[in-house]
Structures are given as C-alpha cells and as structure tokens.
Amino acid sequence: MTVIATSRAATLLWVVLPYVAITTFVVGHVWRYRRDQFTWTTRSTQLLEARWLKIGGPLFHIGLLAVIGGHVIGILIPKAWTDSLGISENTYRIFSATMGTLAGVATLAGLAILIARRLLNHRIAATTRGWDVTVMVLLGFMVLTGMWNTSIHNLIQGGYDYRETVSPWFRGLFLLDPNASLMSGAAVPLSYQLHAIGGWLLILIWPFTRLVHAWSVPFAYLRRPPIVYRSRAPLDVRRGAGGVTSSSPTESSVHVQS
Amino acid sequence: MRVMAQVGMVMNLDKCIGCHTCSVTCKNVWTNRKGAEYMWFNDVETKPGVGYPKRWEDQEQWKGGWELDRRGKLRLKSGSRLRRLASLFANPDLPELDDYYEPWTYEYSSLISSGPKKHQPVARPVSRVTGDDLDLTWGPNWEDDLAGGTKQVRLDPNLREGVENKVRAEYESVFMMYLPRICEHCLNPACVAACPSGAMYKREEDGIVLVDQEKCRGWRMCVSACPYKKVYFNWQTGKAEKCTLCYPRIEAGMPTICSETCVGRIRYLGIVLYDADRVEAAAATPDEQGLLDAQLDVFLDPNDPAVRTQARRDGIPEDWLDAAVRSPVWKLAMDWRIALPLHPEYRTMPMVWYIPPLSPVMSLVEGVGGDGNPVADPDDVFPAIDDLRIPIQYLANMLTAGDEDVVRGVLKRLAAMRAHMRRANLGEEPDPRIAAQVGMNATSIEDMYRLCAIAKYDDRYVIPPAHREVADTLTERQGGCGLDFAGGPGSCGAATDTAEGDIDLVTLAERGGGLSITQVNGNSTGGSA
C-alpha cells in the first residue's frame, strides 16, 4: 500500500466520514423534526413485556449515561487540563478504566437483556423493524469495542493513552482543524479505530432511528402547569375581538407548548 | 370566576342491556388498526367483575388518579414529577398486554384451503400481535353476564371495600348490572398532568381531552396515571391513544358514535358550564364523600345572569349558553340529582356520569315478594331501598365514594318516577304524595320521565356545533403581520415565550392560530386520538 493510498483512506475515514456523519446528523434531525414527528417516540415495548424490561431498561440507560459522561471527560477535556490539576496519567488511567468498566458492564448487561428479550419474546419480535436491528447491532459493537479499549487495553495490557491521539483528533474536527494523521494505524490500536468508526456510523444513522428519543428527555415537565389546555382558536378570536387588545398572564398560563 | 364549557355525558344504567353495540361501533371507527386491536375506547363491563383491564379500580395496584399529600395538597398517586422522570426507563405501574388481553383473530383461510380430510377443518385462533396460535384464556368481556363465575366476581375491587364475605355470596346470585365506560374527559385529568411531553391536553372550547400524536414521545405515564385506564399505548406506533369523544362529530353538533348507535338510548350529551378557577380546590376536598358536592359546586348555573355575563366575557358563544340551559347533563346531574360520577374519590372530576340502576333493587324486592306480582308501590319499594345493604353499598362504592345515602336518594327518585307514571298510565288519580316524598313535584317528575324513559333524540343530545368561523379567521390571518396592537412583538412571528415555555396570548394570536389548528389537524391526520 502506498503512502498516498493510505493517506487517502485516512482522510476518508478520519475526516470525510466524521463530517458527513455530523452533517447528516444535523440535517437529518431538522428534517425529521419538521417532517415526521409522528414516528418520534421511544417505541417502548413495556406493554408487551415488562418483567425483563424493568431490569434491562434502567440498567442499559443509566449505564449508557455514565459511559457518555466518561467520554466527555476523556475526549472533550484536554489532557493538559487534568495535568495542570496534578492528576497523573496513571491515576487518570486507573480511574477511567475502573469507572469505565463499571459503566460498561452495566450497559452491556442491560443491552444483552434487551437484545435477548427482543429475540426471544415473540411479541417484541413482532414489533421489531429493520432500524431496530441496525441500532442494536451497532450499539452492541460499540459497547464491545469500548469495553475492550477500557478494560482489556487499560487494565490488562498496560494501557493506551488515547488522550494523546484520539481526543485531539476528535476536538480538531470541531475546531475545523482535522488531522487524520493522529488516527493513523501506526499510532492508534485497531480497536480504538473501530470504535471511532462505529461511533460515526451511529451518529450518521441516529436521526433516522428510534435513538431520536434521547433528545426528548422532558425536563420542561418539571416546570410547567399540571393541566395543559389548548385551543382550536386563540381566546381573543373567540371573544370576537378584531385585534388583540390585551392579554393577562393568568390566562396565558394555561397555554403550553411542549 | 373563569367560565369554561365542557361536553359531558350521562349514561342511564337502568336502561343498559349490555348489547355492546357502542363498543363495536366505536371499535370500527377508531381502533380497528394494527397496534390498536386490544384497545376499547368504549367497553361495557358486567358488574360485579374485574373489568378491563383487570382490576382497573384497584388504585393501590395501579396508582392511578390523584391523592392528597400530608399537607392536604393535590398530587398524582404515582408520586412527584421527579419520580416519574426517574422511572422513564421502566414505568413501575404500567399494565401489560395480558392485563387487557392478547388480541386475536381466526385462521379463516384454513376453512377454504384445507384438503379433503376425515374431520371438518376449524379456524384456529391466532394472535394478532405475533401471529402465533393462541390458547384463549382471557379476552374482552370474558366475564360478560357474570361468565367468570364466583371466582372472578370475588376479585372486583368494589366488593373488597366494606362488603362482607357473607353478603358477597348472596349477592352473586341476585345482582348484576352493566357498566359502559369511555374516557371521562375529566376536569382535573391525571393523564394530562402526568404527561412528561405535554402532548396531552384539554381543549378549552369543549373540554375534550386529546393526545397530540405529533408531540407524544411514548413515555406512557398517562396510561398508568389514568385511574380509569382509558389511555392506551399503541404498540405499533409507540404513542398513546384514547377516546376522542368523537370530536369531529361533536364539532359538527352530532353525538359520539357510541351514543348515536346506543339501542337502549341510555346516553345523554350536553354542555356544562364550570368555574375553571375552582376546580383545583374542589378536587382537593379533604373528605372523599364531599367530592361529589364539591364537583357539583364547580358547575355554574347557565340561567344565572352573572354567569352568563362572565361566560360571554370568557368567549363562550351565545348558542353555547343556550345549549347549556337545555343540557340534559345539567338536568340529570344538577336539577334532579340522579346522575353520579364514576369513582369521584379518584379526584379527577370525571365528566361521564351515571344514573344508578334501579332494576336490580326492584328485582330483589319482587323476587322476595315471591308471588310474581310486580311491586311498584313506593310504600313497598322505599323500605326495601332503606333496608337493602346490597346492591346499595356496591353502587355507593362505585359512584359516591361509599356514601350510601346519596345512592338511596337517587334510587328513591327513580322508584317514585316509576310509581307516579304507573298511576298515570293506568288512568288512576295522580298521587302528589309520591313526588313530594322525594322532594319533587308532578311537573318535574314528568319532565324527568320524558328525558329518562321517552328519551327523544333531540332531548338526549344537545350539542352546539363548534365555531369554525373563528378558526377560519385565523386561516385568513396566516402570513399577515400583526404589528398593529399594543405590546406586540417587534417583528412578524417573533415569539415571546416565557421561562416556563408558556406562550402568551400575543404570541398565540400571532402564530398560535397556526399552532392550534395544525395540531388539531395533526391529530386527525395522525389517524387517532
């Protein structure tokens, strides 16, 4: 393989793929939100099977939230910052490997339960669509490669400092300073590369799958009035007024848009 | 005082014959779709019985409706908002498909595709979810006409509360009634308060509670929060659906399909005016048996000039005020006080009310008489109503949070009506004593008879059509620039959302027309609730 070919492949994988994924992610979400909110849902299967979901669902979701938190620390926060706080690479690695393993095990166990019930329970199987399978396969792949990186690499094989390569490459993408060479085969272990590619594929398909429900966490619920009223026509029109004259806050408090 | 109008329904259980025509027509119109097979926006339950879904009335199990916290404040029985958010990943109180039933069809094709055989081919039941063969062990109306036997009857939550074992046994042999159920379109809907997405809402114009199919995200908190279990989760679309009170028909001044097709003419539809400012306080009445009076107190008399003035100010059209005066719901619930809400103790202020059935009581009295002579004289019936512990106690557990005196009062009025009209039909001298005994007079009791027994179509359904013309104004306004009012936003379409995500009226006028219209449309194009 020539140097040029390698660098072309690298550009494709570590620059083009991320930007294509990010673009699709953004445009896809806008498109879907505007065109097709009817399918924007968790597509919960709890009605069809509750016993295992009550274990698998929370285990997977909470584990995943912890995993995402770990990625924020490991990828978005530059190594220089933790260094300046006096956290040594070894301390960081042990912390990240332990916490990452815990979170990963929870996620993996939850996902395994969810996949198993989807395969074994005929009712759930009947509702499974192509995208569900794609998402499950991809998520499984991500969790497995991620666990490999965190647990096997870091705890058993002595570790790999991804904060020297993967993290700056990732941040560089968003600073419009992409550097494909940081992710070259010589520098980064294969499992890290696969994990990164899998991640971009997940971002790429995200807006077209049930994963969109992640953006619908209803925090606004905590602050809205309990009973929501909506009108077929605004109050001033029903009152027969030609134009709007005034509006009192007590009346408006019953109008809520989610 | 803030006057709002609500479309309410009353069902006369004395006349329900349990034919399920309402359920079938409703199903054919609304839930004959994939994912909705198990849903019955309207179902008819035989009582006593566990109902649909199983034991829906047991709120210790399902945590539906509201309760008062230690400080006497109203809160959902399923706990705080934070607790609901914490249980988004798995709702601890959600019924499963088996609590309703697994919908099925029959493999009819086997009847015509079968080759020559020794035995006649049969159409086997197959699940409409999985397509697998199904051993039928439960279904809709499995316990129709007490078919579930004493085993099922004993599981009825209404029997657990205060009805002793020994009377229970007696009861099963003598007492049965039908309870048709739809969404209650409550004044204080627990489902709406539980919806994390704000997708469920109550319409300002007519109080109909709907699910915005575009905004629903499938968190399914509404399903468990509704104490009547009348919000369903569509397993195919992943969205909540519920009885719409056939809003496209109501808007056109037509009765709901369940009412229209009711062969027993048991259903009444009409407008009730109520004071929206007093709903919360009424729902927080400390004494459960005070909730009925509290709700009646929230209703406003459409004949009262002060109410009419305020109603006009609050945008209620003139023909709606007139309809409120002629409303059969108002007459049955407020004038004659013979209609009662279903389980007022859930504190949702339900708006589908029931006239309790007198027939089980009469059959008891007549059965005890033994010689087959119908006993229609109030001199015989009234003491019986006073003495009977059941089914009065059972009806009270269902309709008055256990207040037996209220149920007795209603049944006496119904008995007096029968006695009064019997004399009239037989050409006997009217006996003013009969009406006076129940605090009525000959005129009012005959009015009541006309509405209850004759039940003419136009008397049963007094539904003013919705005012589409005001919505039309908005369509014309679309794309226009609304700068010509005080306090308007600086540019066209600029939103001034408040911190709560509320939209003030100015914004609503600007783009809200589009908002509300498209969302109501979205509802219908969404194909369901």
PDB file of C-alpha atoms in Angstrom, chain A:
ATOM      1  CA  MET A   1       0.000   0.000   0.000  1.00  0.00           C
ATOM      2  CA  THR A   2       1.435   3.318  -0.965  1.00  0.00           C
ATOM      3  CA  VAL A   3       1.682   6.277   1.312  1.00  0.00           C
ATOM      4  CA  ILE A   4      -0.741   8.238  -0.829  1.00  0.00           C
ATOM      5  CA  ALA A   5      -3.348   5.499  -0.778  1.00  0.00           C
ATOM      6  CA  THR A   6      -3.025   5.194   2.968  1.00  0.00           C
ATOM      7  CA  SER A   7      -3.424   8.896   3.465  1.00  0.00           C
ATOM      8  CA  ARG A   8      -6.437   8.905   1.149  1.00  0.00           C
ATOM      9  CA  ALA A   9      -8.060   6.147   3.161  1.00  0.00           C
ATOM     10  CA  ALA A  10      -7.173   8.023   6.333  1.00  0.00           C
ATOM     11  CA  THR A  11      -8.744  11.221   5.035  1.00  0.00           C
ATOM     12  CA  LEU A  12     -11.829   9.299   4.094  1.00  0.00           C
ATOM     13  CA  LEU A  13     -12.146   7.588   7.472  1.00  0.00           C
ATOM     14  CA  TRP A  14     -10.966  10.290   9.832  1.00  0.00           C
ATOM     15  CA  VAL A  15     -12.087  13.471   8.075  1.00  0.00           C
ATOM     16  CA  VAL A  16     -14.737  12.802   5.451  1.00  0.00           C
ATOM     17  CA  LEU A  17     -16.713  10.238   7.456  1.00  0.00           C
ATOM     18  CA  PRO A  18     -16.965  12.438  10.561  1.00  0.00           C
ATOM     19  CA  TYR A  19     -18.089  15.497   8.603  1.00  0.00           C
ATOM     20  CA  VAL A  20     -20.581  13.501   6.560  1.00  0.00           C
ATOM     21  CA  ALA A  21     -21.903  11.988   9.795  1.00  0.00           C
ATOM     22  CA  ILE A  22     -22.173  15.351  11.548  1.00  0.00           C
ATOM     23  CA  THR A  23     -23.899  16.917   8.561  1.00  0.00           C
ATOM     24  CA  THR A  24     -26.360  14.063   8.254  1.00  0.00           C
ATOM     25  CA  PHE A  25     -26.925  14.181  11.981  1.00  0.00           C
ATOM     26  CA  VAL A  26     -27.819  17.865  11.980  1.00  0.00           C
ATOM     27  CA  VAL A  27     -29.761  18.000   8.728  1.00  0.00           C
ATOM     28  CA  GLY A  28     -31.433  14.677   9.445  1.00  0.00           C
ATOM     29  CA  HIS A  29     -32.712  15.824  12.800  1.00  0.00           C
ATOM     30  CA  VAL A  30     -34.041  19.095  11.451  1.00  0.00           C
ATOM     31  CA  TRP A  31     -35.705  17.278   8.579  1.00  0.00           C
ATOM     32  CA  ARG A  32     -37.259  14.633  10.785  1.00  0.00           C
ATOM     33  CA  TYR A  33     -38.420  17.073  13.429  1.00  0.00           C
ATOM     34  CA  ARG A  34     -40.116  19.177  10.822  1.00  0.00           C
ATOM     35  CA  ARG A  35     -41.491  16.426   8.619  1.00  0.00           C
ATOM     36  CA  ASP A  36     -42.134  13.397  10.731  1.00  0.00           C
ATOM     37  CA  GLN A  37     -42.793  13.833  14.414  1.00  0.00           C
ATOM     38  CA  PHE A  38     -45.424  11.134  14.360  1.00  0.00           C
ATOM     39  CA  THR A  39     -42.697   8.494  14.477  1.00  0.00           C
ATOM     40  CA  TRP A  40     -40.593  10.427  17.019  1.00  0.00           C
ATOM     41  CA  THR A  41     -41.037   8.151  20.006  1.00  0.00           C
ATOM     42  CA  THR A  42     -39.291   5.760  22.363  1.00  0.00           C
ATOM     43  CA  ARG A  43     -41.178   2.879  20.721  1.00  0.00           C
ATOM     44  CA  SER A  44     -41.369   1.310  24.147  1.00  0.00           C
ATOM     45  CA  THR A  45     -42.139  -2.397  24.338  1.00  0.00           C
ATOM     46  CA  GLN A  46     -43.060  -2.373  28.017  1.00  0.00           C
ATOM     47  CA  LEU A  47     -46.700  -3.079  27.218  1.00  0.00           C
ATOM     48  CA  LEU A  48     -45.639  -6.313  25.529  1.00  0.00           C
ATOM     49  CA  GLU A  49     -43.025  -7.452  28.056  1.00  0.00           C
ATOM     50  CA  ALA A  50     -42.381  -5.743  31.372  1.00  0.00           C
ATOM     51  CA  ARG A  51     -40.531  -8.150  33.651  1.00  0.00           C
ATOM     52  CA  TRP A  52     -37.172  -8.093  31.892  1.00  0.00           C
ATOM     53  CA  LEU A  53     -37.540  -4.544  30.671  1.00  0.00           C
ATOM     54  CA  LYS A  54     -37.759  -3.355  34.257  1.00  0.00           C
ATOM     55  CA  ILE A  55     -34.243  -4.734  34.786  1.00  0.00           C
ATOM     56  CA  GLY A  56     -32.682  -4.257  31.364  1.00  0.00           C
ATOM     57  CA  GLY A  57     -34.102  -0.835  30.536  1.00  0.00           C
ATOM     58  CA  PRO A  58     -32.782   1.129  33.516  1.00  0.00           C
ATOM     59  CA  LEU A  59     -29.507  -0.847  33.569  1.00  0.00           C
ATOM     60  CA  PHE A  60     -28.807  -0.019  29.933  1.00  0.00           C
ATOM     61  CA  HIS A  61     -29.884   3.606  30.031  1.00  0.00           C
ATOM     62  CA  ILE A  62     -28.189   4.548  33.293  1.00  0.00           C
ATOM     63  CA  GLY A  63     -25.036   2.658  32.299  1.00  0.00           C
ATOM     64  CA  LEU A  64     -25.081   4.484  28.975  1.00  0.00           C
ATOM     65  CA  LEU A  65     -25.407   7.878  30.645  1.00  0.00           C
ATOM     66  CA  ALA A  66     -22.337   7.074  32.736  1.00  0.00           C
ATOM     67  CA  VAL A  67     -20.494   5.957  29.602  1.00  0.00           C
ATOM     68  CA  ILE A  68     -21.357   9.214  27.862  1.00  0.00           C
ATOM     69  CA  GLY A  69     -20.138  11.145  30.889  1.00  0.00           C
ATOM     70  CA  GLY A  70     -16.854   9.223  30.701  1.00  0.00           C
ATOM     71  CA  HIS A  71     -16.469  10.093  27.021  1.00  0.00           C
ATOM     72  CA  VAL A  72     -16.966  13.759  27.795  1.00  0.00           C
ATOM     73  CA  ILE A  73     -14.194  13.633  30.383  1.00  0.00           C
ATOM     74  CA  GLY A  74     -11.859  11.553  28.231  1.00  0.00           C
ATOM     75  CA  ILE A  75     -12.359  13.170  24.844  1.00  0.00           C
ATOM     76  CA  LEU A  76     -13.549  16.719  25.277  1.00  0.00           C
ATOM     77  CA  ILE A  77     -11.339  17.688  28.228  1.00  0.00           C
ATOM     78  CA  PRO A  78      -7.735  18.190  27.024  1.00  0.00           C
ATOM     79  CA  LYS A  79      -5.059  16.245  28.784  1.00  0.00           C
ATOM     80  CA  ALA A  80      -3.291  19.490  29.654  1.00  0.00           C
ATOM     81  CA  TRP A  81      -6.177  20.472  31.922  1.00  0.00           C
ATOM     82  CA  THR A  82      -6.063  17.342  34.034  1.00  0.00           C
ATOM     83  CA  ASP A  83      -2.263  17.555  34.064  1.00  0.00           C
ATOM     84  CA  SER A  84      -2.443  21.082  35.417  1.00  0.00           C
ATOM     85  CA  LEU A  85      -4.663  19.798  38.208  1.00  0.00           C
ATOM     86  CA  GLY A  86      -1.857  17.432  39.129  1.00  0.00           C
ATOM     87  CA  ILE A  87      -3.643  14.271  38.005  1.00  0.00           C
ATOM     88  CA  SER A  88      -1.041  11.862  36.729  1.00  0.00           C
ATOM     89  CA  GLU A  89      -1.617   9.737  33.638  1.00  0.00           C
ATOM     90  CA  ASN A  90      -1.564   6.636  35.801  1.00  0.00           C
ATOM     91  CA  THR A  91      -4.151   7.966  38.254  1.00  0.00           C
ATOM     92  CA  TYR A  92      -6.330   9.040  35.348  1.00  0.00           C
ATOM     93  CA  ARG A  93      -5.991   5.704  33.604  1.00  0.00           C
ATOM     94  CA  ILE A  94      -6.922   3.697  36.679  1.00  0.00           C
ATOM     95  CA  PHE A  95      -9.884   5.982  37.386  1.00  0.00           C
ATOM     96  CA  SER A  96     -11.086   5.868  33.807  1.00  0.00           C
ATOM     97  CA  ALA A  97     -10.575   2.124  33.488  1.00  0.00           C
ATOM     98  CA  THR A  98     -12.403   1.306  36.722  1.00  0.00           C
ATOM     99  CA  MET A  99     -15.322   3.639  36.237  1.00  0.00           C
ATOM    100  CA  GLY A 100     -15.449   2.826  32.541  1.00  0.00           C
ATOM    101  CA  THR A 101     -15.547  -0.883  33.259  1.00  0.00           C
ATOM    102  CA  LEU A 102     -18.358  -0.467  35.784  1.00  0.00           C
ATOM    103  CA  ALA A 103     -20.412   1.666  33.431  1.00  0.00           C
ATOM    104  CA  GLY A 104     -19.585  -0.595  30.518  1.00  0.00           C
ATOM    105  CA  VAL A 105     -20.613  -3.741  32.357  1.00  0.00           C
ATOM    106  CA  ALA A 106     -23.950  -2.175  33.323  1.00  0.00           C
ATOM    107  CA  THR A 107     -24.550  -1.039  29.749  1.00  0.00           C
ATOM    108  CA  LEU A 108     -23.514  -4.365  28.305  1.00  0.00           C
ATOM    109  CA  ALA A 109     -25.675  -6.332  30.747  1.00  0.00           C
ATOM    110  CA  GLY A 110     -28.654  -4.077  30.078  1.00  0.00           C
ATOM    111  CA  LEU A 111     -28.171  -4.271  26.334  1.00  0.00           C
ATOM    112  CA  ALA A 112     -27.798  -8.057  26.488  1.00  0.00           C
ATOM    113  CA  ILE A 113     -31.106  -8.318  28.357  1.00  0.00           C
ATOM    114  CA  LEU A 114     -32.819  -6.002  25.896  1.00  0.00           C
ATOM    115  CA  ILE A 115     -31.476  -7.889  22.882  1.00  0.00           C
ATOM    116  CA  ALA A 116     -32.346 -11.247  24.421  1.00  0.00           C
ATOM    117  CA  ARG A 117     -35.950 -10.284  25.120  1.00  0.00           C
ATOM    118  CA  ARG A 118     -36.265  -8.846  21.637  1.00  0.00           C
ATOM    119  CA  LEU A 119     -35.056 -12.097  20.128  1.00  0.00           C
ATOM    120  CA  LEU A 120     -36.859 -14.498  22.431  1.00  0.00           C
ATOM    121  CA  ASN A 121     -40.163 -12.779  23.090  1.00  0.00           C
ATOM    122  CA  HIS A 122     -42.434 -13.234  20.105  1.00  0.00           C
ATOM    123  CA  ARG A 123     -44.484 -10.151  20.911  1.00  0.00           C
ATOM    124  CA  ILE A 124     -41.463  -7.877  20.840  1.00  0.00           C
ATOM    125  CA  ALA A 125     -40.058  -9.650  17.818  1.00  0.00           C
ATOM    126  CA  ALA A 126     -43.294  -8.816  16.014  1.00  0.00           C
ATOM    127  CA  THR A 127     -42.701  -5.093  16.511  1.00  0.00           C
ATOM    128  CA  THR A 128     -39.019  -5.146  15.586  1.00  0.00           C
ATOM    129  CA  ARG A 129     -38.121  -3.205  12.479  1.00  0.00           C
ATOM    130  CA  GLY A 130     -35.007  -3.071  10.363  1.00  0.00           C
ATOM    131  CA  TRP A 131     -33.705   0.052  12.029  1.00  0.00           C
ATOM    132  CA  ASP A 132     -34.105  -1.564  15.461  1.00  0.00           C
ATOM    133  CA  VAL A 133     -31.821  -4.401  14.431  1.00  0.00           C
ATOM    134  CA  THR A 134     -29.278  -1.992  12.920  1.00  0.00           C
ATOM    135  CA  VAL A 135     -29.212   0.079  16.086  1.00  0.00           C
ATOM    136  CA  MET A 136     -28.904  -2.961  18.319  1.00  0.00           C
ATOM    137  CA  VAL A 137     -26.041  -4.442  16.270  1.00  0.00           C
ATOM    138  CA  LEU A 138     -24.223  -1.123  16.175  1.00  0.00           C
ATOM    139  CA  LEU A 139     -24.741  -0.470  19.874  1.00  0.00           C
ATOM    140  CA  GLY A 140     -23.515  -3.973  20.666  1.00  0.00           C
ATOM    141  CA  PHE A 141     -20.448  -3.386  18.529  1.00  0.00           C
ATOM    142  CA  MET A 142     -19.785  -0.056  20.256  1.00  0.00           C
ATOM    143  CA  VAL A 143     -20.133  -1.455  23.742  1.00  0.00           C
ATOM    144  CA  LEU A 144     -17.905  -4.435  22.999  1.00  0.00           C
ATOM    145  CA  THR A 145     -15.101  -2.430  21.358  1.00  0.00           C
ATOM    146  CA  GLY A 146     -15.435   0.208  24.042  1.00  0.00           C
ATOM    147  CA  MET A 147     -15.165  -2.386  26.793  1.00  0.00           C
ATOM    148  CA  TRP A 148     -12.154  -3.874  25.033  1.00  0.00           C
ATOM    149  CA  ASN A 149     -10.465  -0.471  24.983  1.00  0.00           C
ATOM    150  CA  THR A 150     -11.327   0.455  28.538  1.00  0.00           C
ATOM    151  CA  SER A 151     -10.994  -2.809  30.361  1.00  0.00           C
ATOM    152  CA  ILE A 152      -8.700  -5.115  28.412  1.00  0.00           C
ATOM    153  CA  HIS A 153      -6.365  -2.485  26.990  1.00  0.00           C
ATOM    154  CA  ASN A 154      -6.134  -0.283  30.023  1.00  0.00           C
ATOM    155  CA  LEU A 155      -6.298  -2.753  32.869  1.00  0.00           C
ATOM    156  CA  ILE A 156      -4.590  -5.826  31.461  1.00  0.00           C
ATOM    157  CA  GLN A 157      -2.411  -4.725  28.577  1.00  0.00           C
ATOM    158  CA  GLY A 158      -0.964  -1.755  30.376  1.00  0.00           C
ATOM    159  CA  GLY A 159      -2.984   0.900  28.692  1.00  0.00           C
ATOM    160  CA  TYR A 160      -3.018   3.189  25.740  1.00  0.00           C
ATOM    161  CA  ASP A 161      -3.101   6.930  26.163  1.00  0.00           C
ATOM    162  CA  TYR A 162      -5.856   7.872  23.723  1.00  0.00           C
ATOM    163  CA  ARG A 163      -5.759  11.405  25.061  1.00  0.00           C
ATOM    164  CA  GLU A 164      -2.611  11.984  23.013  1.00  0.00           C
ATOM    165  CA  THR A 165      -4.200  10.950  19.715  1.00  0.00           C
ATOM    166  CA  VAL A 166      -7.908  10.178  19.584  1.00  0.00           C
ATOM    167  CA  SER A 167      -9.015  13.070  21.742  1.00  0.00           C
ATOM    168  CA  PRO A 168      -7.108  15.835  19.918  1.00  0.00           C
ATOM    169  CA  TRP A 169      -8.279  14.399  16.590  1.00  0.00           C
ATOM    170  CA  PHE A 170     -11.886  14.478  17.768  1.00  0.00           C
ATOM    171  CA  ARG A 171     -11.634  18.026  19.110  1.00  0.00           C
ATOM    172  CA  GLY A 172      -9.816  19.093  15.937  1.00  0.00           C
ATOM    173  CA  LEU A 173     -12.819  18.092  13.859  1.00  0.00           C
ATOM    174  CA  PHE A 174     -14.939  20.611  15.693  1.00  0.00           C
ATOM    175  CA  LEU A 175     -12.261  23.301  15.570  1.00  0.00           C
ATOM    176  CA  LEU A 176     -12.210  22.863  11.756  1.00  0.00           C
ATOM    177  CA  ASP A 177      -8.645  21.634  12.121  1.00  0.00           C
ATOM    178  CA  PRO A 178      -8.993  17.962  11.176  1.00  0.00           C
ATOM    179  CA  ASN A 179      -5.816  15.940  11.472  1.00  0.00           C
ATOM    180  CA  ALA A 180      -6.192  12.465  10.029  1.00  0.00           C
ATOM    181  CA  SER A 181      -2.611  11.536  10.778  1.00  0.00           C
ATOM    182  CA  LEU A 182      -3.379  11.464  14.521  1.00  0.00           C
ATOM    183  CA  MET A 183      -5.529   8.404  13.879  1.00  0.00           C
ATOM    184  CA  SER A 184      -3.081   6.547  11.654  1.00  0.00           C
ATOM    185  CA  GLY A 185      -2.716   2.821  12.035  1.00  0.00           C
ATOM    186  CA  ALA A 186       0.762   3.095  13.483  1.00  0.00           C
ATOM    187  CA  ALA A 187      -0.336   5.389  16.296  1.00  0.00           C
ATOM    188  CA  VAL A 188      -3.756   4.093  17.311  1.00  0.00           C
ATOM    189  CA  PRO A 189      -4.692   0.484  18.104  1.00  0.00           C
ATOM    190  CA  LEU A 190      -7.187  -1.137  15.786  1.00  0.00           C
ATOM    191  CA  SER A 191      -9.880  -1.494  18.455  1.00  0.00           C
ATOM    192  CA  TYR A 192      -9.827   2.261  19.051  1.00  0.00           C
ATOM    193  CA  GLN A 193     -10.122   2.886  15.331  1.00  0.00           C
ATOM    194  CA  LEU A 194     -13.038   0.510  15.024  1.00  0.00           C
ATOM    195  CA  HIS A 195     -14.732   2.130  18.000  1.00  0.00           C
ATOM    196  CA  ALA A 196     -14.364   5.556  16.423  1.00  0.00           C
ATOM    197  CA  ILE A 197     -15.708   4.417  13.058  1.00  0.00           C
ATOM    198  CA  GLY A 198     -18.622   2.708  14.765  1.00  0.00           C
ATOM    199  CA  GLY A 199     -19.339   5.895  16.651  1.00  0.00           C
ATOM    200  CA  TRP A 200     -19.555   7.956  13.479  1.00  0.00           C
ATOM    201  CA  LEU A 201     -21.810   5.382  11.867  1.00  0.00           C
ATOM    202  CA  LEU A 202     -24.068   5.613  14.901  1.00  0.00           C
ATOM    203  CA  ILE A 203     -24.137   9.405  14.607  1.00  0.00           C
ATOM    204  CA  LEU A 204     -24.828   9.003  10.893  1.00  0.00           C
ATOM    205  CA  ILE A 205     -27.945   6.873  11.290  1.00  0.00           C
ATOM    206  CA  TRP A 206     -29.116   8.482  14.542  1.00  0.00           C
ATOM    207  CA  PRO A 207     -31.764  10.837  13.140  1.00  0.00           C
ATOM    208  CA  PHE A 208     -33.451   8.022  11.222  1.00  0.00           C
ATOM    209  CA  THR A 209     -33.813   5.649  14.162  1.00  0.00           C
ATOM    210  CA  ARG A 210     -35.602   5.458  17.490  1.00  0.00           C
ATOM    211  CA  LEU A 211     -32.457   6.979  19.050  1.00  0.00           C
ATOM    212  CA  VAL A 212     -34.002  10.417  18.478  1.00  0.00           C
ATOM    213  CA  HIS A 213     -35.965   9.928  21.672  1.00  0.00           C
ATOM    214  CA  ALA A 214     -32.756  10.804  23.515  1.00  0.00           C
ATOM    215  CA  TRP A 215     -33.403  14.455  22.638  1.00  0.00           C
ATOM    216  CA  SER A 216     -36.868  14.355  24.114  1.00  0.00           C
ATOM    217  CA  VAL A 217     -35.943  13.953  27.772  1.00  0.00           C
ATOM    218  CA  PRO A 218     -38.786  16.017  29.222  1.00  0.00           C
ATOM    219  CA  PHE A 219     -37.002  18.398  31.584  1.00  0.00           C
ATOM    220  CA  ALA A 220     -39.606  21.068  30.794  1.00  0.00           C
ATOM    221  CA  TYR A 221     -42.111  18.842  32.566  1.00  0.00           C
ATOM    222  CA  LEU A 222     -40.698  19.863  35.932  1.00  0.00           C
ATOM    223  CA  ARG A 223     -41.757  23.448  35.428  1.00  0.00           C
ATOM    224  CA  ARG A 224     -44.997  23.504  33.525  1.00  0.00           C
ATOM    225  CA  PRO A 225     -48.531  23.867  34.977  1.00  0.00           C
ATOM    226  CA  PRO A 226     -50.079  20.447  35.626  1.00  0.00           C
ATOM    227  CA  ILE A 227     -53.089  20.708  33.342  1.00  0.00           C
ATOM    228  CA  VAL A 228     -52.397  21.690  29.761  1.00  0.00           C
ATOM    229  CA  TYR A 229     -55.127  23.460  27.823  1.00  0.00           C
ATOM    230  CA  ARG A 230     -55.078  24.074  24.123  1.00  0.00           C
ATOM    231  CA  SER A 231     -57.428  25.993  21.982  1.00  0.00           C
ATOM    232  CA  ARG A 232     -58.651  25.469  18.465  1.00  0.00           C
ATOM    233  CA  ALA A 233     -58.605  29.234  18.191  1.00  0.00           C
ATOM    234  CA  PRO A 234     -56.930  31.797  20.427  1.00  0.00           C
ATOM    235  CA  LEU A 235     -59.021  33.391  23.128  1.00  0.00           C
ATOM    236  CA  ASP A 236     -59.097  36.849  21.577  1.00  0.00           C
ATOM    237  CA  VAL A 237     -60.557  35.474  18.377  1.00  0.00           C
ATOM    238  CA  ARG A 238     -63.220  33.549  20.226  1.00  0.00           C
ATOM    239  CA  ARG A 239     -64.084  36.701  22.111  1.00  0.00           C
ATOM    240  CA  GLY A 240     -64.874  38.252  18.792  1.00  0.00           C
ATOM    241  CA  ALA A 241     -62.280  40.986  19.054  1.00  0.00           C
ATOM    242  CA  GLY A 242     -60.922  42.169  15.742  1.00  0.00           C
ATOM    243  CA  GLY A 243     -57.407  42.527  17.014  1.00  0.00           C
ATOM    244  CA  VAL A 244     -55.594  41.654  20.168  1.00  0.00           C
ATOM    245  CA  THR A 245     -56.171  44.209  22.855  1.00  0.00           C
ATOM    246  CA  SER A 246     -54.593  42.811  25.936  1.00  0.00           C
ATOM    247  CA  SER A 247     -53.589  39.563  27.467  1.00  0.00           C
ATOM    248  CA  SER A 248     -53.361  38.812  31.120  1.00  0.00           C
ATOM    249  CA  PRO A 249     -50.718  36.459  32.435  1.00  0.00           C
ATOM    250  CA  THR A 250     -53.248  34.340  34.311  1.00  0.00           C
ATOM    251  CA  GLU A 251     -54.917  33.402  31.085  1.00  0.00           C
ATOM    252  CA  SER A 252     -51.736  32.710  29.254  1.00  0.00           C
ATOM    253  CA  SER A 253     -50.506  30.378  31.944  1.00  0.00           C
ATOM    254  CA  VAL A 254     -52.855  27.718  30.698  1.00  0.00           C
ATOM    255  CA  HIS A 255     -51.274  27.713  27.256  1.00  0.00           C
ATOM    256  CA  VAL A 256     -48.387  25.402  26.986  1.00  0.00           C
ATOM    257  CA  GLN A 257     -46.369  24.263  24.092  1.00  0.00           C
ATOM    258  CA  SER A 258     -44.239  21.272  24.714  1.00  0.00           C
TER     259      SER A 258
END
